PDB file of C-alpha atoms in Angstrom:
ATOM      1  CA  MET A   1     -11.796 -13.364 -12.941  1.00 50.00           C
ATOM      2  CA  SER A   2     -14.895 -11.180 -13.020  1.00 54.00           C
ATOM      3  CA  LYS A   3     -14.741  -7.621 -14.345  1.00 68.00           C
ATOM      4  CA  LYS A   4     -17.419  -6.345 -11.937  1.00 69.00           C
ATOM      5  CA  PRO A   5     -16.489  -3.650  -9.401  1.00 71.00           C
ATOM      6  CA  ILE A   6     -15.201  -4.676  -6.002  1.00 82.00           C
ATOM      7  CA  ALA A   7     -17.775  -4.434  -3.202  1.00 86.00           C
ATOM      8  CA  PHE A   8     -17.596  -1.133  -1.356  1.00 86.00           C
ATOM      9  CA  GLU A   9     -17.375  -2.963   1.984  1.00 91.00           C
ATOM     10  CA  THR A  10     -14.262  -4.758   0.739  1.00 91.00           C
ATOM     11  CA  VAL A  11     -12.672  -1.468  -0.294  1.00 91.00           C
ATOM     12  CA  LEU A  12     -13.491   0.014   3.120  1.00 92.00           C
ATOM     13  CA  ASP A  13     -11.926  -2.998   4.812  1.00 94.00           C
ATOM     14  CA  LEU A  14      -8.772  -2.667   2.707  1.00 95.00           C
ATOM     15  CA  CYS A  15      -8.575   1.046   3.577  1.00 94.00           C
ATOM     16  CA  ARG A  16      -9.253   0.562   7.291  1.00 94.00           C
ATOM     17  CA  ASN A  17      -5.567   0.698   8.242  1.00 95.00           C
ATOM     18  CA  ARG A  18      -3.488   3.825   7.619  1.00 93.00           C
ATOM     19  CA  ARG A  19      -0.422   1.895   6.437  1.00 95.00           C
ATOM     20  CA  ARG A  20      -2.540   0.019   3.924  1.00 96.00           C
ATOM     21  CA  ARG A  21      -4.028   3.312   2.716  1.00 94.00           C
ATOM     22  CA  VAL A  22      -0.501   4.624   2.176  1.00 94.00           C
ATOM     23  CA  VAL A  23       0.429   1.473   0.230  1.00 95.00           C
ATOM     24  CA  LEU A  24      -2.717   1.731  -1.896  1.00 95.00           C
ATOM     25  CA  ALA A  25      -2.146   5.438  -2.521  1.00 93.00           C
ATOM     26  CA  VAL A  26       1.475   5.019  -3.613  1.00 93.00           C
ATOM     27  CA  LEU A  27       0.606   2.060  -5.851  1.00 94.00           C
ATOM     28  CA  ASP A  28      -2.211   4.123  -7.323  1.00 91.00           C
ATOM     29  CA  GLY A  29       0.117   7.041  -7.974  1.00 90.00           C
ATOM     30  CA  GLU A  30       3.007   5.015  -9.368  1.00 92.00           C
ATOM     31  CA  ARG A  31       1.041   2.412 -11.370  1.00 90.00           C
ATOM     32  CA  ARG A  32       4.027   0.059 -11.460  1.00 95.00           C
ATOM     33  CA  PRO A  33       5.611  -2.672  -9.327  1.00 97.00           C
ATOM     34  CA  LEU A  34       7.336  -1.435  -6.174  1.00 97.00           C
ATOM     35  CA  THR A  35       9.680  -3.110  -3.731  1.00 96.00           C
ATOM     36  CA  VAL A  36       8.822  -3.660  -0.092  1.00 96.00           C
ATOM     37  CA  ASN A  37      11.654  -1.228   0.712  1.00 93.00           C
ATOM     38  CA  ASP A  38       9.999   1.432  -1.480  1.00 94.00           C
ATOM     39  CA  LEU A  39       6.753   0.903   0.396  1.00 96.00           C
ATOM     40  CA  ARG A  40       8.499   0.860   3.787  1.00 94.00           C
ATOM     41  CA  ARG A  41      10.187   4.214   3.143  1.00 91.00           C
ATOM     42  CA  THR A  42       6.950   5.770   1.948  1.00 92.00           C
ATOM     43  CA  VAL A  43       4.983   4.435   4.939  1.00 92.00           C
ATOM     44  CA  LEU A  44       7.702   5.774   7.244  1.00 91.00           C
ATOM     45  CA  THR A  45       7.669   9.274   5.791  1.00 89.00           C
ATOM     46  CA  GLN A  46       3.858   9.398   5.787  1.00 88.00           C
ATOM     47  CA  THR A  47       3.259   8.006   9.264  1.00 86.00           C
ATOM     48  CA  HIS A  48       6.291   9.401  11.116  1.00 84.00           C
ATOM     49  CA  GLN A  49       7.034  12.509   9.006  1.00 78.00           C
ATOM     50  CA  THR A  50      10.720  11.632   9.006  1.00 73.00           C
ATOM     51  CA  SER A  51      13.289  10.035   6.736  1.00 74.00           C
ATOM     52  CA  VAL A  52      14.938   6.630   6.957  1.00 75.00           C
ATOM     53  CA  THR A  53      18.181   8.219   8.203  1.00 76.00           C
ATOM     54  CA  ASP A  54      16.417   9.890  11.145  1.00 80.00           C
ATOM     55  CA  VAL A  55      14.656   6.867  12.636  1.00 81.00           C
ATOM     56  CA  SER A  56      15.745   3.823  14.606  1.00 83.00           C
ATOM     57  CA  GLY A  57      16.232   0.447  13.009  1.00 85.00           C
ATOM     58  CA  GLY A  58      13.500  -0.927  15.260  1.00 89.00           C
ATOM     59  CA  VAL A  59      10.891   1.329  13.674  1.00 91.00           C
ATOM     60  CA  LEU A  60      11.991   0.310  10.176  1.00 91.00           C
ATOM     61  CA  THR A  61      11.890  -3.357  11.140  1.00 92.00           C
ATOM     62  CA  GLU A  62       8.410  -2.993  12.639  1.00 95.00           C
ATOM     63  CA  ILE A  63       7.096  -1.311   9.491  1.00 94.00           C
ATOM     64  CA  ARG A  64       8.706  -3.933   7.231  1.00 94.00           C
ATOM     65  CA  LEU A  65       7.274  -6.784   9.302  1.00 96.00           C
ATOM     66  CA  SER A  66       3.786  -5.272   9.366  1.00 97.00           C
ATOM     67  CA  LEU A  67       3.907  -4.831   5.599  1.00 97.00           C
ATOM     68  CA  ARG A  68       5.160  -8.357   4.907  1.00 96.00           C
ATOM     69  CA  HIS A  69       3.021 -10.202   7.470  1.00 97.00           C
ATOM     70  CA  THR A  70      -0.178  -8.140   7.635  1.00 97.00           C
ATOM     71  CA  HIS A  71      -0.794  -5.555   4.938  1.00 97.00           C
ATOM     72  CA  ILE A  72       0.687  -7.160   1.827  1.00 98.00           C
ATOM     73  CA  PRO A  73      -1.006 -10.520   2.587  1.00 98.00           C
ATOM     74  CA  LYS A  74      -4.346  -8.739   3.128  1.00 97.00           C
ATOM     75  CA  LEU A  75      -4.086  -6.939  -0.217  1.00 97.00           C
ATOM     76  CA  GLU A  76      -2.898 -10.108  -1.933  1.00 97.00           C
ATOM     77  CA  SER A  77      -5.745 -12.178  -0.488  1.00 95.00           C
ATOM     78  CA  GLU A  78      -8.233  -9.755  -2.095  1.00 94.00           C
ATOM     79  CA  GLY A  79      -6.391 -10.084  -5.401  1.00 94.00           C
ATOM     80  CA  VAL A  80      -5.498  -6.393  -5.722  1.00 95.00           C
ATOM     81  CA  ILE A  81      -1.746  -7.028  -5.690  1.00 97.00           C
ATOM     82  CA  GLU A  82       0.656  -9.839  -6.493  1.00 97.00           C
ATOM     83  CA  TYR A  83       3.656 -10.288  -4.217  1.00 97.00           C
ATOM     84  CA  ASP A  84       6.906 -11.893  -5.335  1.00 97.00           C
ATOM     85  CA  PRO A  85       8.695 -12.822  -2.079  1.00 95.00           C
ATOM     86  CA  LYS A  86      11.987 -13.662  -3.796  1.00 96.00           C
ATOM     87  CA  ARG A  87      12.252 -10.241  -5.402  1.00 96.00           C
ATOM     88  CA  LYS A  88      10.267  -8.541  -2.600  1.00 95.00           C
ATOM     89  CA  LEU A  89       8.180  -6.912  -5.290  1.00 97.00           C
ATOM     90  CA  VAL A  90       4.554  -5.766  -5.042  1.00 98.00           C
ATOM     91  CA  ARG A  91       2.660  -5.472  -8.320  1.00 97.00           C
ATOM     92  CA  PRO A  92      -0.860  -4.018  -8.710  1.00 96.00           C
ATOM     93  CA  THR A  93      -3.276  -6.313 -10.566  1.00 95.00           C
ATOM     94  CA  ASP A  94      -6.216  -5.704 -12.895  1.00 93.00           C
ATOM     95  CA  ARG A  95      -8.432  -6.029  -9.836  1.00 93.00           C
ATOM     96  CA  PHE A  96      -6.521  -3.091  -8.319  1.00 93.00           C
ATOM     97  CA  ASP A  97      -7.637  -1.003 -11.290  1.00 90.00           C
ATOM     98  CA  ARG A  98     -11.258  -1.828 -10.470  1.00 89.00           C
ATOM     99  CA  LEU A  99     -10.789  -0.269  -7.008  1.00 89.00           C
ATOM    100  CA  GLN A 100     -10.320   3.151  -8.609  1.00 83.00           C
ATOM    101  CA  PRO A 101     -13.693   4.863  -8.150  1.00 84.00           C
ATOM    102  CA  GLN A 102     -14.068   3.852  -4.509  1.00 88.00           C
ATOM    103  CA  LEU A 103     -10.358   4.103  -3.690  1.00 88.00           C
ATOM    104  CA  SER A 104     -10.079   7.616  -5.072  1.00 85.00           C
ATOM    105  CA  ALA A 105     -13.051   8.733  -2.983  1.00 87.00           C
ATOM    106  CA  ILE A 106     -11.683   7.199   0.226  1.00 89.00           C
ATOM    107  CA  LEU A 107      -8.108   8.396  -0.232  1.00 86.00           C
ATOM    108  CA  GLY A 108      -9.356  11.836  -1.248  1.00 84.00           C
ATOM    109  CA  ALA A 109     -11.353  12.095   1.980  1.00 86.00           C
ATOM    110  CA  ASP A 110      -8.375  11.175   4.201  1.00 83.00           C
ATOM    111  CA  PRO A 111      -7.020  14.471   5.594  1.00 78.00           C
ATOM    112  CA  GLU A 112      -3.624  12.871   6.231  1.00 75.00           C
ATOM    113  CA  LEU A 113      -3.297  12.000   2.534  1.00 71.00           C
ATOM    114  CA  GLU A 114      -4.801  15.172   1.074  1.00 52.00           C
ATOM    115  CA  ASP A 115      -1.513  16.337  -0.449  1.00 58.00           C
ATOM    116  CA  GLY A 116      -1.077  13.011  -2.232  1.00 57.00           C
ATOM    117  CA  ILE A 117       1.602  10.468  -1.625  1.00 65.00           C
ATOM    118  CA  GLU A 118       4.852  10.342  -3.492  1.00 61.00           C
ATOM    119  CA  LEU A 119       7.259   7.452  -3.598  1.00 56.00           C
ATOM    120  CA  ARG A 120      10.120   8.093  -1.172  1.00 55.00           C
ATOM    121  CA  ILE A 121      13.508   6.968  -2.390  1.00 49.00           C
TER     122      ILE A 121
END
């Protein structure tokens, strides 16, 4: 795999969706593999400003499905994450590291993410 930076247009496309931006931000902050449940809880708290205990099961299911069927596959297809479906584990790749300059600029400009994103457990 090439060590050259990822095209800015590709980074913009990956950051186009708010849920994907949350996933990218939490992976950037944690720098370690995370479960889909970790990501689901973090997306929930960032997009709904509420905890898992205060939301309906339907909302949690919708977030989980969008992560597993839309956002994780999109990130995986660009090679920035690896997804282990048996363990439901998302792992950032070396290519993810090459997103850094552009990703930091985009996430830093997002007013909804300006306080940073922490993993919600």
